[in-house]
């Protein structure tokens, strides 16, 4: 039985879709990134990996040119949280993911909350990494406020969108235990893999 379980695990491991990723080291590049922001990008990928029930795997690489998913820390720009631009890397689909960790560009209210509450800032950077990497693996926007793939173009209380996640955190490390992925996001992820199968 144990052998069979190990075999099935190996089979799952081999059949998983693997993405290589790279995270830009935070340097003095004019952004408000912090070196610990790399954790947030990594936790976001781990969250998708867990939600995929073995269909997805992410492998870190130290070389940007080899990575399908490339996280960059970008300077703030009027109201923009992040973006994912599709790229091809050795014939495989990937994305340049730009995350803008500067809350000052997200409006007065967001900036003020972020200033008095460091975990609010972490919430925004984490959820942005999660949303943009969702695009990078092929997920589209939804119109459901409860989803991480929700598009802000549909409106709604954006501060509350982040606050409801923030309320789940007592410490930064709690981000690892709260994926931020809804049941519907997870269902969309499953549909993505079902549709890819021959
Ligand atoms: Zn989006």
Coordinates of C-alpha atoms and ligand atoms in Angstrom, one line a residue:
X1 CA 0.0 0.0 0.0
X2 CA 2.8 2.4 1.0
X3 CA 4.6 1.6 -2.3
X4 CA 1.4 2.4 -4.3
X5 CA 0.9 5.6 -2.4
X6 CA 4.5 6.6 -3.2
X7 CA 4.0 5.7 -6.8
X8 CA 0.8 7.8 -7.1
X9 CA 2.6 10.7 -5.5
X10 CA 5.5 10.4 -7.9
X11 CA 3.0 10.2 -10.8
X12 CA 1.3 13.3 -9.6
X13 CA 4.6 15.1 -9.2
X14 CA 5.6 14.2 -12.8
X15 CA 2.3 15.2 -14.3
X16 CA 2.0 18.6 -12.6
X17 CA 2.4 21.7 -14.8
X18 CA 5.6 23.3 -13.6
X19 CA 6.4 27.0 -13.8
X20 CA 9.8 28.4 -13.1
X21 CA 9.8 31.7 -11.2
X22 CA 12.2 34.5 -10.3
X23 CA 11.7 37.4 -7.9
X24 CA 13.6 40.6 -8.3
X25 CA 15.8 41.3 -5.3
X26 CA 14.6 44.5 -3.7
X27 CA 17.3 47.1 -4.2
X28 CA 17.5 50.8 -4.2
X29 CA 15.5 51.1 -7.4
X30 CA 13.2 54.0 -6.5
X31 CA 10.4 51.7 -5.3
X32 CA 9.1 51.2 -1.7
X33 CA 9.7 47.5 -1.9
X34 CA 11.3 45.7 1.1
X35 CA 13.6 42.6 0.9
X36 CA 10.9 40.6 2.8
X37 CA 8.4 41.2 0.0
X38 CA 9.9 38.2 -1.8
X39 CA 8.1 36.1 0.9
X40 CA 4.8 37.5 -0.2
X41 CA 5.3 36.6 -3.9
X42 CA 6.5 33.2 -2.9
X43 CA 3.5 32.6 -0.5
X44 CA 1.2 33.6 -3.3
X45 CA 2.6 31.0 -5.6
X46 CA 2.4 28.4 -2.8
X47 CA -1.2 29.3 -2.3
X48 CA -2.0 28.6 -6.0
X49 CA 0.0 25.4 -5.8
X50 CA -2.0 24.1 -2.8
X51 CA -5.3 25.1 -4.4
X52 CA -4.4 23.2 -7.5
X53 CA -4.4 19.8 -5.7
X54 CA -1.2 18.7 -7.3
X55 CA -1.8 20.1 -10.8
X56 CA 0.6 23.0 -10.4
X57 CA 4.2 23.3 -9.2
X58 CA 6.5 26.3 -9.0
X59 CA 10.2 26.1 -9.0
X60 CA 12.5 29.0 -8.1
X61 CA 15.4 30.0 -10.3
X62 CA 18.1 32.6 -9.7
X63 CA 18.2 33.6 -13.4
X64 CA 15.5 35.9 -14.7
X65 CA 16.0 34.8 -18.4
X66 CA 15.1 31.2 -17.5
X67 CA 12.0 32.1 -15.4
X68 CA 8.5 31.9 -16.8
X69 CA 7.1 34.0 -14.0
X70 CA 9.1 37.1 -13.2
X71 CA 8.2 39.3 -10.3
X72 CA 9.3 42.9 -10.5
X73 CA 8.8 45.6 -7.9
X74 CA 7.7 48.7 -9.7
X75 CA 7.2 52.3 -8.8
X76 CA 3.7 53.5 -7.9
X77 CA 1.5 54.8 -10.6
X78 CA -1.9 56.4 -10.2
X79 CA -4.2 53.7 -8.8
X80 CA -2.4 50.7 -10.2
X81 CA -1.8 47.7 -7.9
X82 CA 0.0 45.5 -10.4
X83 CA -0.1 44.0 -13.8
X84 CA 0.8 40.8 -15.6
X85 CA 2.2 41.0 -19.1
X86 CA 2.2 37.7 -21.0
X87 CA 5.6 36.5 -22.4
X88 CA 6.9 33.3 -24.0
X89 CA 9.9 31.6 -22.5
X90 CA 11.4 28.8 -24.6
X91 CA 8.0 28.3 -26.1
X92 CA 6.2 28.2 -22.8
X93 CA 3.7 30.7 -21.5
X94 CA 4.8 33.0 -18.7
X95 CA 4.4 36.6 -17.5
X96 CA 6.3 39.6 -16.4
X97 CA 4.5 40.4 -13.1
X98 CA 4.8 44.0 -11.9
X99 CA 3.8 44.7 -8.3
X100 CA 3.6 48.3 -7.1
X101 CA 4.1 48.3 -3.3
X102 CA 3.7 52.0 -2.8
X103 CA 0.4 52.7 -1.2
X104 CA 0.8 56.5 -1.6
X105 CA -0.4 56.0 -5.2
X106 CA -3.5 54.2 -4.3
X107 CA -5.4 57.1 -2.8
X108 CA -5.4 59.0 0.5
X109 CA -7.4 56.5 2.4
X110 CA -5.3 53.5 1.4
X111 CA -2.1 55.3 2.1
X112 CA -3.3 56.5 5.6
X113 CA -4.4 53.0 6.7
X114 CA -1.2 51.5 5.4
X115 CA 0.8 54.0 7.3
X116 CA -0.7 53.2 10.7
X117 CA -1.1 49.5 10.0
X118 CA 1.9 47.6 8.5
X119 CA -0.2 44.4 8.0
X120 CA -2.6 46.4 5.7
X121 CA 0.4 47.1 3.5
X122 CA 1.4 43.4 3.5
X123 CA -2.2 42.5 2.7
X124 CA -2.2 44.7 -0.4
X125 CA 1.2 43.5 -1.6
X126 CA 0.3 39.8 -1.0
X127 CA -3.1 40.0 -2.6
X128 CA -1.6 41.8 -5.6
X129 CA 1.0 39.1 -6.0
X130 CA -1.8 36.5 -5.8
X131 CA -4.1 38.2 -8.3
X132 CA -1.4 38.9 -10.8
X133 CA 0.1 35.4 -10.6
X134 CA -3.5 34.1 -11.1
X135 CA -3.5 35.9 -14.4
X136 CA 0.0 34.5 -15.2
X137 CA -1.3 30.9 -14.9
X138 CA -4.2 31.6 -17.1
X139 CA -7.1 32.8 -14.8
X140 CA -9.4 35.5 -16.0
X141 CA -11.2 38.3 -14.1
X142 CA -14.4 37.6 -12.3
X143 CA -17.3 39.9 -11.3
X144 CA -17.6 38.3 -7.8
X145 CA -16.4 40.5 -5.0
X146 CA -15.4 37.5 -2.9
X147 CA -12.8 36.3 -5.5
X148 CA -9.1 37.1 -5.7
X149 CA -9.6 37.3 -9.5
X150 CA -12.3 40.0 -9.0
X151 CA -11.8 43.0 -11.2
X152 CA -12.0 46.4 -9.5
X153 CA -13.6 47.7 -12.7
X154 CA -16.8 46.3 -11.2
X155 CA -16.5 48.8 -8.4
X156 CA -17.4 48.1 -4.8
X157 CA -15.7 49.0 -1.5
X158 CA -12.1 48.5 -2.4
X159 CA -10.8 49.3 1.1
X160 CA -13.1 46.6 2.5
X161 CA -11.9 44.2 -0.2
X162 CA -8.5 44.3 1.5
X163 CA -9.7 44.8 5.0
X164 CA -11.7 41.6 5.1
X165 CA -8.4 39.7 4.4
X166 CA -6.5 42.0 6.8
X167 CA -8.9 41.0 9.7
X168 CA -7.8 37.4 9.4
X169 CA -4.2 38.4 10.3
X170 CA -2.8 38.7 13.8
X171 CA 0.8 38.6 12.5
X172 CA 2.5 38.7 9.2
X173 CA 3.1 34.9 9.2
X174 CA -0.6 34.3 9.2
X175 CA -0.6 35.1 5.5
X176 CA 0.8 31.6 4.9
X177 CA -2.3 30.2 6.5
X178 CA -4.8 32.4 4.8
X179 CA -4.6 31.8 1.0
X180 CA -7.1 34.5 0.0
X181 CA -8.3 32.2 -2.8
X182 CA -12.1 31.7 -2.8
X183 CA -13.9 28.4 -3.5
X184 CA -14.9 29.9 -6.8
X185 CA -11.3 30.8 -7.7
X186 CA -10.3 27.3 -6.9
X187 CA -13.1 25.9 -9.1
X188 CA -12.0 28.2 -12.0
X189 CA -8.4 26.8 -11.5
X190 CA -9.7 23.3 -11.7
X191 CA -11.7 24.1 -14.9
X192 CA -8.5 25.5 -16.4
X193 CA -6.7 22.2 -15.9
X194 CA -9.6 20.1 -17.1
X195 CA -9.8 22.1 -20.3
X196 CA -6.1 21.6 -20.9
X197 CA -6.3 17.8 -20.8
X198 CA -6.5 16.0 -24.1
Ligands
LIG1 ZN1 -6.4 41.6 -13.0

